[in-house]
Amino acid sequence: MSEFDYERRIQQKREEQPFIGQTDLVYALLLEDILLHYRLPGSKINQDELAGLMGVSRSPVRDAINRLVDKQFLIKRSQNGYFIYILTPKDCLYLIEYRTAIERQAVVLAVNRATAHDLNRLRRNQKEMTECGPADWQRMLDLDTEFHDLLVCCSKNDYLIRAYRAFTDQYRFLRNASLTADMHTNIVLRHRNILLALEAKNEELADEAVRIHLKNNLEDSIVAQDYTYD
């Protein structure tokens, strides 16, 4: 088994998508490496090593890398090769501004459009996140991602939902670089405030709860651990 458990993961992906092409396979695995922090921001990508570990030629590796560069998950640094992109404070600001614009509008709509089923799903998410322990960092991230997606879906506005989901991987990339286990209590409380406002059908409180939560997300990102290019 390789350092990144590619043999098992490749088998799993082929079971899920029997006709997946090599470029798509490499792209999916490398993006997963980045989003799950198997490879940290600033670390270098060795194309020959990657091709060997995945059992493919360099061509699909190169094509997958180019796609990840286009999506700003990788960066080419002159003649030094490709590296996992390190988000700048401006990246964090612009991404949070984008999310804030969508989520504040979505939650205002959700106040009157969220169904009992929607609220129960948010409550279940809240309960599961509350039960996370210090070692459940990855599960906490999954639940945080799910909560915000559920929240936007409560708007019932397909255009808002598609706009939000267009950058789901980028949100996860940002949160993975800034979320730590000691933030658990604060995140649970912020989500609870949003949920309570929805349950009370209070547009003003819901809007303010989302605004404050995402403002705090930005602050978390700004003070997050620094990364440097290898």
Tab-separated table of C-alpha atoms in Angstrom:
chain	number	residue	atom	x	y	z
A	1	MET	CA	0.000	0.000	0.000
A	2	SER	CA	1.374	3.414	-0.985
A	3	GLU	CA	1.741	6.364	1.353
A	4	PHE	CA	-1.566	7.753	0.069
A	5	ASP	CA	-3.363	4.384	-0.143
A	6	TYR	CA	-3.891	4.871	-3.878
A	7	GLU	CA	-4.439	1.200	-4.598
A	8	ARG	CA	-7.528	1.043	-2.405
A	9	ARG	CA	-8.796	4.453	-3.448
A	10	ILE	CA	-8.381	3.697	-7.161
A	11	GLN	CA	-10.312	0.472	-6.755
A	12	GLN	CA	-13.068	2.335	-4.931
A	13	LYS	CA	-13.322	5.015	-7.621
A	14	ARG	CA	-13.440	2.402	-10.388
A	15	GLU	CA	-16.252	0.607	-8.559
A	16	GLU	CA	-18.158	3.891	-8.319
A	17	GLN	CA	-17.382	4.871	-11.945
A	18	PRO	CA	-16.387	1.777	-13.992
A	19	PHE	CA	-15.622	3.839	-17.110
A	20	ILE	CA	-13.672	6.666	-15.477
A	21	GLY	CA	-10.787	7.851	-17.653
A	22	GLN	CA	-7.234	8.052	-16.388
A	23	THR	CA	-7.106	11.845	-16.404
A	24	ASP	CA	-10.379	12.077	-14.458
A	25	LEU	CA	-9.104	9.441	-12.038
A	26	VAL	CA	-5.830	11.258	-11.380
A	27	TYR	CA	-7.681	14.562	-11.060
A	28	ALA	CA	-10.158	13.139	-8.544
A	29	LEU	CA	-7.450	11.505	-6.429
A	30	LEU	CA	-5.134	14.507	-6.400
A	31	LEU	CA	-7.990	16.912	-5.608
A	32	GLU	CA	-8.976	14.587	-2.774
A	33	ASP	CA	-5.368	14.640	-1.531
A	34	ILE	CA	-5.518	18.437	-1.448
A	35	LEU	CA	-8.967	18.808	0.125
A	36	LEU	CA	-8.309	16.157	2.779
A	37	HIS	CA	-4.878	17.636	3.546
A	38	TYR	CA	-3.016	14.475	2.599
A	39	ARG	CA	-0.845	16.992	0.744
A	40	LEU	CA	-0.449	20.346	2.493
A	41	PRO	CA	-0.482	23.814	0.900
A	42	GLY	CA	2.966	24.681	-0.412
A	43	SER	CA	4.065	21.073	-0.974
A	44	LYS	CA	5.543	20.128	-4.343
A	45	ILE	CA	3.965	17.715	-6.806
A	46	ASN	CA	6.438	15.231	-8.296
A	47	GLN	CA	4.857	14.131	-11.572
A	48	ASP	CA	7.000	11.042	-12.062
A	49	GLU	CA	6.430	9.892	-8.507
A	50	LEU	CA	2.687	10.534	-8.798
A	51	ALA	CA	2.463	8.574	-12.062
A	52	GLY	CA	4.295	5.672	-10.444
A	53	LEU	CA	2.146	5.657	-7.315
A	54	MET	CA	-1.067	5.725	-9.352
A	55	GLY	CA	0.135	3.283	-11.994
A	56	VAL	CA	-0.458	5.612	-14.951
A	57	SER	CA	1.684	7.374	-17.553
A	58	ARG	CA	2.768	10.986	-17.204
A	59	SER	CA	0.214	12.199	-19.760
A	60	PRO	CA	-2.936	11.907	-17.559
A	61	VAL	CA	-0.937	13.279	-14.619
A	62	ARG	CA	0.051	16.319	-16.662
A	63	ASP	CA	-3.525	16.854	-17.897
A	64	ALA	CA	-4.950	16.532	-14.380
A	65	ILE	CA	-2.367	18.986	-13.040
A	66	ASN	CA	-3.294	21.533	-15.728
A	67	ARG	CA	-6.958	21.271	-14.712
A	68	LEU	CA	-6.041	21.816	-11.067
A	69	VAL	CA	-3.945	24.841	-12.021
A	70	ASP	CA	-6.969	26.280	-13.856
A	71	LYS	CA	-9.048	25.856	-10.691
A	72	GLN	CA	-6.262	27.409	-8.582
A	73	PHE	CA	-5.565	24.351	-6.441
A	74	LEU	CA	-2.053	24.101	-7.901
A	75	ILE	CA	0.428	26.744	-9.019
A	76	LYS	CA	3.443	26.553	-11.317
A	77	ARG	CA	6.436	28.319	-9.853
A	78	SER	CA	8.821	29.109	-12.755
A	79	GLN	CA	11.182	26.171	-13.282
A	80	ASN	CA	10.616	24.682	-9.839
A	81	GLY	CA	7.523	22.736	-10.838
A	82	TYR	CA	4.004	22.539	-9.446
A	83	PHE	CA	2.951	23.164	-5.849
A	84	ILE	CA	-0.258	23.044	-3.829
A	85	TYR	CA	-1.557	26.602	-3.928
A	86	ILE	CA	-1.348	28.671	-0.742
A	87	LEU	CA	-4.412	30.890	-0.360
A	88	THR	CA	-3.588	34.554	0.167
A	89	PRO	CA	-5.523	36.874	2.511
A	90	LYS	CA	-7.131	38.382	-0.601
A	91	ASP	CA	-8.263	34.921	-1.777
A	92	CYS	CA	-9.830	34.328	1.638
A	93	LEU	CA	-11.564	37.710	1.609
A	94	TYR	CA	-13.004	37.377	-1.891
A	95	LEU	CA	-14.199	33.813	-1.364
A	96	ILE	CA	-15.900	34.693	1.931
A	97	GLU	CA	-17.475	37.762	0.322
A	98	TYR	CA	-18.898	35.535	-2.406
A	99	ARG	CA	-20.241	33.025	0.101
A	100	THR	CA	-21.682	35.776	2.294
A	101	ALA	CA	-23.619	37.325	-0.589
A	102	ILE	CA	-25.190	33.977	-1.474
A	103	GLU	CA	-25.781	32.626	2.031
A	104	ARG	CA	-27.321	35.805	3.423
A	105	GLN	CA	-29.829	35.899	0.575
A	106	ALA	CA	-30.420	32.150	0.880
A	107	VAL	CA	-31.118	32.232	4.608
A	108	VAL	CA	-33.597	35.100	4.263
A	109	LEU	CA	-35.505	33.052	1.685
A	110	ALA	CA	-35.137	29.941	3.838
A	111	VAL	CA	-36.960	31.586	6.737
A	112	ASN	CA	-40.235	31.193	4.847
A	113	ARG	CA	-39.355	28.306	2.533
A	114	ALA	CA	-37.601	25.764	4.758
A	115	THR	CA	-39.794	22.737	5.415
A	116	ALA	CA	-40.050	20.691	8.599
A	117	HIS	CA	-37.908	18.087	6.849
A	118	ASP	CA	-35.256	20.714	6.055
A	119	LEU	CA	-35.127	21.875	9.670
A	120	ASN	CA	-34.863	18.315	10.922
A	121	ARG	CA	-31.870	17.710	8.650
A	122	LEU	CA	-30.201	20.846	10.016
A	123	ARG	CA	-30.969	19.729	13.578
A	124	ARG	CA	-29.481	16.305	12.912
A	125	ASN	CA	-26.365	17.936	11.466
A	126	GLN	CA	-26.129	20.182	14.534
A	127	LYS	CA	-26.472	17.196	16.873
A	128	GLU	CA	-23.759	15.226	15.054
A	129	MET	CA	-21.371	18.168	15.089
A	130	THR	CA	-22.018	18.727	18.804
A	131	GLU	CA	-21.027	15.111	19.436
A	132	CYS	CA	-17.704	15.422	17.570
A	133	GLY	CA	-14.629	15.042	19.736
A	134	PRO	CA	-11.132	16.522	19.340
A	135	ALA	CA	-10.080	13.602	17.138
A	136	ASP	CA	-13.053	14.041	14.796
A	137	TRP	CA	-11.539	16.962	12.917
A	138	GLN	CA	-12.298	15.555	9.448
A	139	ARG	CA	-15.857	14.644	10.414
A	140	MET	CA	-16.309	18.160	11.776
A	141	LEU	CA	-15.226	19.574	8.428
A	142	ASP	CA	-17.646	17.291	6.569
A	143	LEU	CA	-20.508	18.395	8.804
A	144	ASP	CA	-19.614	22.072	8.446
A	145	THR	CA	-19.657	21.683	4.649
A	146	GLU	CA	-22.977	19.835	4.821
A	147	PHE	CA	-24.605	22.432	7.106
A	148	HIS	CA	-23.959	25.306	4.727
A	149	ASP	CA	-25.053	23.329	1.688
A	150	LEU	CA	-28.287	22.357	3.462
A	151	LEU	CA	-28.798	25.982	4.453
A	152	VAL	CA	-28.540	27.238	0.873
A	153	CYS	CA	-30.801	24.414	-0.329
A	154	CYS	CA	-33.455	25.628	2.116
A	155	SER	CA	-33.823	28.709	-0.100
A	156	LYS	CA	-35.401	26.480	-2.797
A	157	ASN	CA	-33.776	28.802	-5.352
A	158	ASP	CA	-32.025	26.652	-7.950
A	159	TYR	CA	-29.938	29.564	-9.225
A	160	LEU	CA	-28.569	30.365	-5.767
A	161	ILE	CA	-27.882	26.686	-5.135
A	162	ARG	CA	-25.963	26.269	-8.402
A	163	ALA	CA	-24.009	29.482	-7.799
A	164	TYR	CA	-23.081	28.316	-4.311
A	165	ARG	CA	-22.069	24.814	-5.378
A	166	ALA	CA	-19.876	26.113	-8.192
A	167	PHE	CA	-17.174	26.765	-5.584
A	168	THR	CA	-17.834	24.004	-3.046
A	169	ASP	CA	-14.326	22.578	-3.428
A	170	GLN	CA	-12.809	26.022	-2.919
A	171	TYR	CA	-14.797	26.524	0.308
A	172	ARG	CA	-13.541	23.184	1.565
A	173	PHE	CA	-9.986	24.069	0.559
A	174	LEU	CA	-10.211	27.270	2.577
A	175	ARG	CA	-11.797	25.635	5.627
A	176	ASN	CA	-9.267	22.792	5.591
A	177	ALA	CA	-6.468	25.330	5.740
A	178	SER	CA	-8.006	27.194	8.678
A	179	LEU	CA	-10.275	24.863	10.659
A	180	THR	CA	-8.841	23.358	13.821
A	181	ALA	CA	-10.323	21.172	16.555
A	182	ASP	CA	-10.294	24.008	19.106
A	183	MET	CA	-12.783	25.947	16.954
A	184	HIS	CA	-15.408	23.235	17.442
A	185	THR	CA	-17.389	24.926	20.234
A	186	ASN	CA	-17.586	28.278	18.462
A	187	ILE	CA	-18.721	26.726	15.190
A	188	VAL	CA	-21.420	24.702	16.955
A	189	LEU	CA	-22.710	27.884	18.630
A	190	ARG	CA	-22.695	29.862	15.380
A	191	HIS	CA	-24.616	27.138	13.562
A	192	ARG	CA	-27.054	26.938	16.475
A	193	ASN	CA	-27.760	30.674	16.209
A	194	ILE	CA	-28.579	30.296	12.515
A	195	LEU	CA	-30.846	27.336	13.192
A	196	LEU	CA	-32.663	29.104	16.033
A	197	ALA	CA	-33.337	32.099	13.784
A	198	LEU	CA	-34.781	29.819	11.104
A	199	GLU	CA	-36.961	28.047	13.640
A	200	ALA	CA	-38.208	31.437	14.888
A	201	LYS	CA	-38.828	32.531	11.270
A	202	ASN	CA	-36.926	35.733	11.963
A	203	GLU	CA	-35.325	37.086	8.765
A	204	GLU	CA	-33.306	39.780	10.520
A	205	LEU	CA	-31.797	37.394	13.076
A	206	ALA	CA	-31.081	34.757	10.425
A	207	ASP	CA	-29.337	37.265	8.175
A	208	GLU	CA	-27.260	38.608	11.076
A	209	ALA	CA	-26.345	35.112	12.295
A	210	VAL	CA	-25.008	34.146	8.868
A	211	ARG	CA	-23.155	37.454	8.471
A	212	ILE	CA	-21.413	37.057	11.835
A	213	HIS	CA	-20.606	33.411	11.246
A	214	LEU	CA	-18.932	34.036	7.896
A	215	LYS	CA	-17.142	37.122	9.239
A	216	ASN	CA	-15.681	34.860	11.922
A	217	ASN	CA	-14.763	32.299	9.254
A	218	LEU	CA	-12.767	35.011	7.509
A	219	GLU	CA	-11.002	35.930	10.749
A	220	ASP	CA	-10.234	32.238	11.361
A	221	SER	CA	-8.683	32.056	7.892
A	222	ILE	CA	-6.562	35.163	8.338
A	223	VAL	CA	-5.011	33.913	11.588
A	224	ALA	CA	-4.655	30.313	10.378
A	225	GLN	CA	-1.329	28.506	10.291
A	226	ASP	CA	1.100	29.934	7.756
A	227	TYR	CA	2.289	27.747	4.893
A	228	THR	CA	5.332	28.221	2.690
A	229	TYR	CA	6.302	26.724	-0.654
A	230	ASP	CA	8.821	23.909	-0.253
